[in-house]
Amino acid sequence: MKHFLRTCCFSAVAALLFAAAPVWADDAEDIRLPTPQKSGGMPLLDALASRKSSRRTQGERPTLQQISDLLWAANGITRPDGKRTAPSAMNRQEIDIAVLTADGLYEWDEEENKLEREETREDLSDQLNGSSVFLVFTFDKDDQTPAYAQVDCGFVGQNVYLYCTSQKWDCVFLGSIDRKKLARALDCDADEVLYGMRIGIR
Ligand SMILES: Cc1cc2nc3c(=O)[nH]c(=O)nc-3n(C[C@H](O)[C@H](O)[C@H](O)COP(=O)(O)O)c2cc1C
């Protein structure tokens, strides 16, 4: 009986630890994200009143659920015709989001809601700078003019600000980023790297 109870306790603790831990892939495979949470959070007017840039460079390691929720808020698909939480000029939907965490660099595929691993030799730890997540917004010059891409990126950025405010996370929109290094890591041109956002999960 004692052995049975000990085994049960051990299994319960192991299950709890496993459930609480983020399940990032150890190898270079894509990561399928869990279904995002699309309701709840802080009332919009409260989030607007509390939104601010916070440059605190610390944060917890994100779970896949947190990443999925954050990305959906940023620019997730909301309608059957594929339209998003953020508007885009001529509905070009040209803003791509790369996700940098201590676990690596990934491109978000919003249709499949998965993270595609980017193999890079670049050391991007200075961009992450101890925070939980660094989002990189890029666009394809063939899809949109730079002027419209800048505006469209701003809408995505504000979605992220409001979502982070709602979660009581730290967050800042960044123009001062190493575009050349990020472009090398993401295999695009430096002028296609628009902005970054550094997020600290508390
Ligand atoms: C286009 C843009 C670029 C920004 N670049 C930086 C940056 O490189 N570094 C930084 O610390 N904050 C940056 N910020 C954040 C602003 O400094 C911040 O929004 C401003 O001081 C107002 O503060 P608030 O966001 O708390 O209202 C940027 C904001 C915008 C809109």
CSV table of N, CA and C in Angstrom, one decimal, residues 18-143:
chain,number,residue,atom,x,y,z
A,18,PHE,N,5.3,18.4,-15.5
A,18,PHE,CA,5.3,18.3,-16.9
A,18,PHE,C,4.3,19.3,-17.5
A,19,ALA,N,3.1,19.4,-16.8
A,19,ALA,CA,2.1,20.3,-17.3
A,19,ALA,C,2.5,21.7,-17.2
A,20,ALA,N,3.3,22.0,-16.1
A,20,ALA,CA,3.7,23.4,-15.9
A,20,ALA,C,4.8,23.9,-16.8
A,21,ALA,N,5.6,22.9,-17.3
A,21,ALA,CA,6.8,23.2,-18.1
A,21,ALA,C,6.4,23.6,-19.5
A,22,PRO,N,7.1,24.5,-20.1
A,22,PRO,CA,6.9,24.8,-21.5
A,22,PRO,C,7.4,23.6,-22.3
A,23,VAL,N,6.7,23.3,-23.4
A,23,VAL,CA,7.1,22.1,-24.2
A,23,VAL,C,7.7,22.6,-25.5
A,24,TRP,N,8.9,23.2,-25.4
A,24,TRP,CA,9.6,23.6,-26.6
A,24,TRP,C,10.3,22.3,-27.1
A,25,ALA,N,10.4,22.2,-28.5
A,25,ALA,CA,11.1,21.1,-29.1
A,25,ALA,C,12.6,21.2,-28.9
A,26,ASP,N,13.2,20.2,-28.6
A,26,ASP,CA,14.7,20.2,-28.4
A,26,ASP,C,15.4,20.2,-29.7
A,27,ASP,N,14.8,19.7,-30.7
A,27,ASP,CA,15.5,19.6,-32.0
A,27,ASP,C,15.0,20.7,-32.9
A,28,ALA,N,15.4,20.6,-34.2
A,28,ALA,CA,15.1,21.6,-35.1
A,28,ALA,C,13.7,21.6,-35.8
A,29,GLU,N,12.8,20.8,-35.2
A,29,GLU,CA,11.5,20.6,-35.9
A,29,GLU,C,10.6,21.8,-35.7
A,30,ASP,N,9.6,21.9,-36.5
A,30,ASP,CA,8.5,22.9,-36.3
A,30,ASP,C,7.7,22.6,-35.1
A,31,ILE,N,7.1,23.6,-34.5
A,31,ILE,CA,6.3,23.4,-33.3
A,31,ILE,C,4.9,23.8,-33.6
A,32,ARG,N,4.0,22.9,-33.4
A,32,ARG,CA,2.6,23.2,-33.6
A,32,ARG,C,2.1,23.8,-32.3
A,33,LEU,N,1.5,25.0,-32.4
A,33,LEU,CA,1.1,25.7,-31.2
A,33,LEU,C,-0.3,25.3,-30.8
A,34,PRO,N,-0.6,25.4,-29.5
A,34,PRO,CA,-2.0,25.1,-29.0
A,34,PRO,C,-3.0,26.1,-29.5
A,35,THR,N,-4.2,25.8,-29.5
A,35,THR,CA,-5.3,26.7,-30.0
A,35,THR,C,-5.2,28.0,-29.1
A,36,PRO,N,-5.2,29.2,-29.7
A,36,PRO,CA,-5.1,30.4,-28.9
A,36,PRO,C,-6.4,30.7,-28.1
A,37,GLN,N,-6.2,31.3,-26.9
A,37,GLN,CA,-7.3,31.8,-26.1
A,37,GLN,C,-7.8,33.1,-26.7
A,38,LYS,N,-9.1,33.1,-27.1
A,38,LYS,CA,-9.5,34.3,-27.9
A,38,LYS,C,-10.6,35.1,-27.1
A,39,SER,N,-10.7,34.9,-25.8
A,39,SER,CA,-11.6,35.7,-25.0
A,39,SER,C,-11.0,36.0,-23.7
A,40,GLY,N,-11.7,36.9,-23.0
A,40,GLY,CA,-11.2,37.3,-21.6
A,40,GLY,C,-10.2,38.4,-21.6
A,41,GLY,N,-9.4,38.5,-20.6
A,41,GLY,CA,-8.4,39.6,-20.5
A,41,GLY,C,-9.1,40.8,-19.9
A,42,MET,N,-8.2,41.8,-19.8
A,42,MET,CA,-8.6,43.1,-19.2
A,42,MET,C,-9.6,43.8,-20.1
A,43,PRO,N,-10.6,44.6,-19.5
A,43,PRO,CA,-11.4,45.4,-20.4
A,43,PRO,C,-10.6,46.3,-21.3
A,44,LEU,N,-11.0,46.6,-22.5
A,44,LEU,CA,-10.2,47.3,-23.4
A,44,LEU,C,-9.9,48.7,-22.9
A,45,LEU,N,-10.8,49.4,-22.3
A,45,LEU,CA,-10.5,50.8,-21.8
A,45,LEU,C,-9.5,50.8,-20.7
A,46,ASP,N,-9.5,49.8,-19.9
A,46,ASP,CA,-8.5,49.6,-18.8
A,46,ASP,C,-7.2,49.4,-19.4
A,47,ALA,N,-7.1,48.5,-20.5
A,47,ALA,CA,-5.8,48.3,-21.1
A,47,ALA,C,-5.3,49.5,-21.8
A,48,LEU,N,-6.2,50.3,-22.4
A,48,LEU,CA,-5.7,51.5,-23.0
A,48,LEU,C,-5.1,52.5,-22.0
A,49,ALA,N,-5.8,52.5,-20.9
A,49,ALA,CA,-5.4,53.5,-19.8
A,49,ALA,C,-4.1,53.0,-19.2
A,50,SER,N,-3.8,51.7,-19.2
A,50,SER,CA,-2.6,51.2,-18.5
A,50,SER,C,-1.4,51.0,-19.5
A,51,ARG,N,-1.7,51.0,-20.8
A,51,ARG,CA,-0.6,50.7,-21.8
A,51,ARG,C,0.6,51.6,-21.6
A,52,LYS,N,1.8,51.0,-21.6
A,52,LYS,CA,3.0,51.8,-21.5
A,52,LYS,C,4.2,51.0,-22.0
A,53,SER,N,5.2,51.7,-22.4
A,53,SER,CA,6.5,51.0,-22.7
A,53,SER,C,7.2,50.6,-21.5
A,54,SER,N,7.6,49.4,-21.3
A,54,SER,CA,8.4,49.0,-20.2
A,54,SER,C,9.6,48.3,-20.7
A,55,ARG,N,10.8,48.8,-20.3
A,55,ARG,CA,12.1,48.3,-20.8
A,55,ARG,C,12.8,47.4,-19.8
A,56,ARG,N,12.0,46.9,-18.9
A,56,ARG,CA,12.6,45.9,-17.9
A,56,ARG,C,13.1,44.7,-18.7
A,57,THR,N,14.3,44.3,-18.6
A,57,THR,CA,14.9,43.2,-19.4
A,57,THR,C,15.0,41.9,-18.6
A,58,GLN,N,13.8,41.5,-18.1
A,58,GLN,CA,13.8,40.2,-17.4
A,58,GLN,C,12.4,39.6,-17.7
A,59,GLY,N,12.4,38.3,-17.7
A,59,GLY,CA,11.1,37.7,-18.0
A,59,GLY,C,11.2,36.2,-17.8
A,60,GLU,N,10.0,35.6,-17.6
A,60,GLU,CA,10.0,34.1,-17.5
A,60,GLU,C,10.0,33.5,-18.9
A,61,ARG,N,10.4,32.2,-18.9
A,61,ARG,CA,10.4,31.5,-20.2
A,61,ARG,C,8.9,31.3,-20.6
A,62,PRO,N,8.6,31.6,-21.8
A,62,PRO,CA,7.2,31.5,-22.2
A,62,PRO,C,6.7,30.0,-22.4
A,63,THR,N,5.5,29.8,-22.2
A,63,THR,CA,4.9,28.5,-22.5
A,63,THR,C,4.4,28.6,-24.0
A,64,LEU,N,4.2,27.5,-24.6
A,64,LEU,CA,3.6,27.5,-26.0
A,64,LEU,C,2.2,28.2,-26.0
A,65,GLN,N,1.5,28.0,-24.9
A,65,GLN,CA,0.1,28.6,-24.9
A,65,GLN,C,0.3,30.1,-24.9
A,66,GLN,N,1.2,30.6,-24.1
A,66,GLN,CA,1.4,32.1,-24.0
A,66,GLN,C,1.9,32.6,-25.4
A,67,ILE,N,2.7,31.9,-26.1
A,67,ILE,CA,3.2,32.3,-27.4
A,67,ILE,C,2.0,32.3,-28.4
A,68,SER,N,1.2,31.3,-28.3
A,68,SER,CA,0.1,31.2,-29.2
A,68,SER,C,-0.9,32.3,-29.0
A,69,ASP,N,-1.2,32.6,-27.8
A,69,ASP,CA,-2.2,33.7,-27.4
A,69,ASP,C,-1.6,35.0,-27.9
A,70,LEU,N,-0.4,35.2,-27.6
A,70,LEU,CA,0.3,36.5,-28.0
A,70,LEU,C,0.3,36.7,-29.5
A,71,LEU,N,0.6,35.7,-30.2
A,71,LEU,CA,0.7,35.8,-31.7
A,71,LEU,C,-0.7,36.0,-32.3
A,72,TRP,N,-1.7,35.3,-31.7
A,72,TRP,CA,-3.1,35.5,-32.2
A,72,TRP,C,-3.5,37.0,-32.0
A,73,ALA,N,-3.3,37.5,-30.8
A,73,ALA,CA,-3.6,38.9,-30.5
A,73,ALA,C,-2.9,39.8,-31.5
A,74,ALA,N,-1.6,39.5,-31.8
A,74,ALA,CA,-0.8,40.4,-32.6
A,74,ALA,C,-1.4,40.5,-34.0
A,75,ASN,N,-1.7,39.3,-34.6
A,75,ASN,CA,-2.1,39.4,-36.0
A,75,ASN,C,-2.7,38.1,-36.5
A,76,GLY,N,-3.5,37.5,-35.5
A,76,GLY,CA,-4.2,36.2,-35.8
A,76,GLY,C,-5.4,36.3,-36.8
A,77,ILE,N,-5.7,35.2,-37.3
A,77,ILE,CA,-6.9,35.2,-38.3
A,77,ILE,C,-8.2,35.2,-37.4
A,78,THR,N,-9.1,36.1,-37.8
A,78,THR,CA,-10.3,36.2,-37.1
A,78,THR,C,-11.6,35.8,-37.9
A,79,ARG,N,-11.4,35.7,-39.2
A,79,ARG,CA,-12.6,35.6,-40.1
A,79,ARG,C,-12.4,34.5,-41.1
A,80,PRO,N,-13.5,33.9,-41.6
A,80,PRO,CA,-13.3,32.8,-42.6
A,80,PRO,C,-12.6,33.2,-43.8
A,81,ASP,N,-12.6,34.6,-44.2
A,81,ASP,CA,-11.9,35.0,-45.4
A,81,ASP,C,-10.4,35.3,-45.1
A,82,GLY,N,-10.0,34.9,-43.9
A,82,GLY,CA,-8.5,35.0,-43.6
A,82,GLY,C,-8.1,36.4,-43.0
A,83,LYS,N,-9.0,37.3,-42.8
A,83,LYS,CA,-8.6,38.6,-42.3
A,83,LYS,C,-8.2,38.5,-40.8
A,84,ARG,N,-7.6,39.5,-40.3
A,84,ARG,CA,-6.8,39.4,-39.1
A,84,ARG,C,-7.2,40.4,-38.0
A,85,THR,N,-6.6,40.2,-36.8
A,85,THR,CA,-6.8,41.2,-35.7
A,85,THR,C,-6.3,42.6,-36.1
A,86,ALA,N,-5.3,42.6,-37.0
A,86,ALA,CA,-4.7,43.9,-37.4
A,86,ALA,C,-5.1,44.2,-38.8
A,87,PRO,N,-5.5,45.5,-39.2
A,87,PRO,CA,-5.8,45.8,-40.5
A,87,PRO,C,-4.5,45.9,-41.4
A,88,SER,N,-4.6,45.8,-42.7
A,88,SER,CA,-3.5,46.0,-43.5
A,88,SER,C,-3.9,46.7,-44.8
A,89,ALA,N,-3.1,47.6,-45.3
A,89,ALA,CA,-3.4,48.3,-46.5
A,89,ALA,C,-3.6,47.4,-47.7
A,90,MET,N,-4.8,47.6,-48.3
A,90,MET,CA,-5.2,46.7,-49.5
A,90,MET,C,-5.3,45.2,-49.1
A,91,ASN,N,-5.4,45.0,-47.8
A,91,ASN,CA,-5.5,43.6,-47.2
A,91,ASN,C,-4.4,42.8,-47.7
A,92,ARG,N,-3.2,43.4,-47.8
A,92,ARG,CA,-2.0,42.6,-48.2
A,92,ARG,C,-1.5,41.6,-47.2
A,93,GLN,N,-1.8,41.9,-45.9
A,93,GLN,CA,-1.4,41.0,-44.8
A,93,GLN,C,0.1,40.7,-44.9
A,94,GLU,N,0.9,41.7,-45.1
A,94,GLU,CA,2.3,41.5,-45.5
A,94,GLU,C,3.2,41.4,-44.3
A,95,ILE,N,2.7,41.7,-43.1
A,95,ILE,CA,3.6,41.7,-41.9
A,95,ILE,C,3.8,40.2,-41.4
A,96,ASP,N,5.1,39.8,-41.4
A,96,ASP,CA,5.5,38.5,-40.9
A,96,ASP,C,6.0,38.7,-39.5
A,97,ILE,N,5.8,37.7,-38.7
A,97,ILE,CA,6.3,37.8,-37.3
A,97,ILE,C,7.3,36.7,-37.0
A,98,ALA,N,8.5,37.0,-36.6
A,98,ALA,CA,9.5,36.0,-36.2
A,98,ALA,C,9.5,36.1,-34.7
A,99,VAL,N,9.7,35.0,-34.0
A,99,VAL,CA,9.7,34.8,-32.6
A,99,VAL,C,11.0,34.3,-32.1
A,100,LEU,N,11.7,35.2,-31.3
A,100,LEU,CA,13.0,34.8,-30.7
A,100,LEU,C,12.7,34.6,-29.2
A,101,THR,N,13.2,33.4,-28.8
A,101,THR,CA,13.1,33.1,-27.3
A,101,THR,C,14.5,32.5,-27.0
A,102,ALA,N,14.7,32.2,-25.7
A,102,ALA,CA,16.0,31.6,-25.4
A,102,ALA,C,16.1,30.2,-26.0
A,103,ASP,N,15.0,29.7,-26.5
A,103,ASP,CA,15.0,28.4,-27.2
A,103,ASP,C,15.3,28.4,-28.7
A,104,GLY,N,15.4,29.6,-29.3
A,104,GLY,CA,15.7,29.7,-30.7
A,104,GLY,C,14.9,30.7,-31.4
A,105,LEU,N,15.1,30.8,-32.7
A,105,LEU,CA,14.4,31.7,-33.6
A,105,LEU,C,13.4,31.0,-34.5
A,106,TYR,N,12.2,31.5,-34.6
A,106,TYR,CA,11.1,30.8,-35.3
A,106,TYR,C,10.4,31.8,-36.1
A,107,GLU,N,9.8,31.3,-37.3
A,107,GLU,CA,8.9,32.1,-38.1
A,107,GLU,C,7.5,31.6,-37.7
A,108,TRP,N,6.6,32.5,-37.5
A,108,TRP,CA,5.2,32.1,-37.2
A,108,TRP,C,4.4,31.9,-38.5
A,109,ASP,N,3.8,30.7,-38.7
A,109,ASP,CA,2.9,30.4,-39.8
A,109,ASP,C,1.5,30.6,-39.2
A,110,GLU,N,0.9,31.7,-39.5
A,110,GLU,CA,-0.4,32.0,-38.9
A,110,GLU,C,-1.5,31.1,-39.4
A,111,GLU,N,-1.4,30.6,-40.6
A,111,GLU,CA,-2.5,29.7,-41.1
A,111,GLU,C,-2.5,28.3,-40.4
A,112,GLU,N,-1.3,27.8,-40.2
A,112,GLU,CA,-1.2,26.5,-39.5
A,112,GLU,C,-1.0,26.7,-38.0
A,113,ASN,N,-0.9,27.9,-37.6
A,113,ASN,CA,-0.5,28.2,-36.2
A,113,ASN,C,0.6,27.4,-35.7
A,114,LYS,N,1.8,27.5,-36.4
A,114,LYS,CA,2.9,26.7,-36.0
A,114,LYS,C,4.2,27.6,-36.1
A,115,LEU,N,5.2,27.2,-35.3
A,115,LEU,CA,6.5,27.9,-35.4
A,115,LEU,C,7.4,27.1,-36.2
A,116,GLU,N,8.0,27.8,-37.2
A,116,GLU,CA,9.0,27.1,-38.1
A,116,GLU,C,10.4,27.5,-37.6
A,117,ARG,N,11.2,26.6,-37.3
A,117,ARG,CA,12.5,26.9,-36.8
A,117,ARG,C,13.4,27.5,-37.9
A,118,GLU,N,14.1,28.6,-37.5
A,118,GLU,CA,15.1,29.2,-38.4
A,118,GLU,C,16.4,28.8,-38.0
A,119,GLU,N,17.2,28.1,-38.8
A,119,GLU,CA,18.5,27.7,-38.4
A,119,GLU,C,19.4,28.9,-38.7
A,120,THR,N,20.1,29.4,-37.6
A,120,THR,CA,21.0,30.6,-37.8
A,120,THR,C,22.2,30.4,-36.9
A,121,ARG,N,23.3,30.9,-37.4
A,121,ARG,CA,24.5,31.0,-36.6
A,121,ARG,C,24.6,32.3,-35.8
A,122,GLU,N,23.7,33.2,-36.1
A,122,GLU,CA,23.8,34.5,-35.5
A,122,GLU,C,23.5,34.4,-34.0
A,123,ASP,N,24.3,35.1,-33.2
A,123,ASP,CA,24.0,35.2,-31.8
A,123,ASP,C,23.1,36.4,-31.5
A,124,LEU,N,21.8,36.0,-31.2
A,124,LEU,CA,20.8,37.1,-31.1
A,124,LEU,C,20.4,37.4,-29.6
A,125,SER,N,21.3,36.9,-28.7
A,125,SER,CA,21.0,37.1,-27.3
A,125,SER,C,20.9,38.5,-26.9
A,126,ASP,N,21.7,39.4,-27.6
A,126,ASP,CA,21.6,40.8,-27.3
A,126,ASP,C,20.2,41.4,-27.7
A,127,GLN,N,19.6,40.8,-28.6
A,127,GLN,CA,18.2,41.3,-29.0
A,127,GLN,C,17.2,40.9,-28.0
A,128,LEU,N,17.4,39.7,-27.5
A,128,LEU,CA,16.5,39.1,-26.5
A,128,LEU,C,16.8,39.8,-25.1
A,129,ASN,N,18.0,40.0,-24.8
A,129,ASN,CA,18.5,40.8,-23.7
A,129,ASN,C,17.8,40.4,-22.3
A,130,GLY,N,17.7,39.1,-22.1
A,130,GLY,CA,17.2,38.6,-20.8
A,130,GLY,C,15.7,38.6,-20.7
A,131,SER,N,15.0,39.1,-21.8
A,131,SER,CA,13.5,39.1,-21.7
A,131,SER,C,13.0,37.7,-22.1
A,132,SER,N,11.6,37.6,-22.2
A,132,SER,CA,11.0,36.3,-22.5
A,132,SER,C,10.9,36.1,-24.0
A,133,VAL,N,10.5,37.1,-24.7
A,133,VAL,CA,10.2,36.9,-26.1
A,133,VAL,C,10.7,38.2,-26.8
A,134,PHE,N,11.3,38.0,-28.0
A,134,PHE,CA,11.5,39.2,-28.9
A,134,PHE,C,10.8,38.9,-30.2
A,135,LEU,N,9.9,39.8,-30.5
A,135,LEU,CA,9.2,39.6,-31.8
A,135,LEU,C,9.9,40.5,-32.8
A,136,VAL,N,10.1,40.0,-34.0
A,136,VAL,CA,10.6,40.8,-35.1
A,136,VAL,C,9.6,40.8,-36.2
A,137,PHE,N,9.2,42.1,-36.6
A,137,PHE,CA,8.3,42.3,-37.7
A,137,PHE,C,9.0,42.5,-39.0
A,138,THR,N,8.7,41.8,-40.0
A,138,THR,CA,9.3,41.9,-41.3
A,138,THR,C,8.2,42.0,-42.3
A,139,PHE,N,8.6,42.4,-43.5
A,139,PHE,CA,7.6,42.4,-44.7
A,139,PHE,C,8.4,42.1,-45.9
A,140,ASP,N,7.6,41.6,-46.9
A,140,ASP,CA,8.2,41.3,-48.2
A,140,ASP,C,8.0,42.5,-49.2
A,141,LYS,N,9.1,43.0,-49.7
A,141,LYS,CA,9.0,44.2,-50.5
A,141,LYS,C,8.2,44.0,-51.8
A,142,ASP,N,8.1,42.7,-52.2
A,142,ASP,CA,7.2,42.4,-53.4
A,142,ASP,C,5.8,42.5,-53.0
A,143,ASP,N,5.4,42.5,-51.8
A,143,ASP,CA,4.0,42.5,-51.4
A,143,ASP,C,3.4,43.8,-51.0
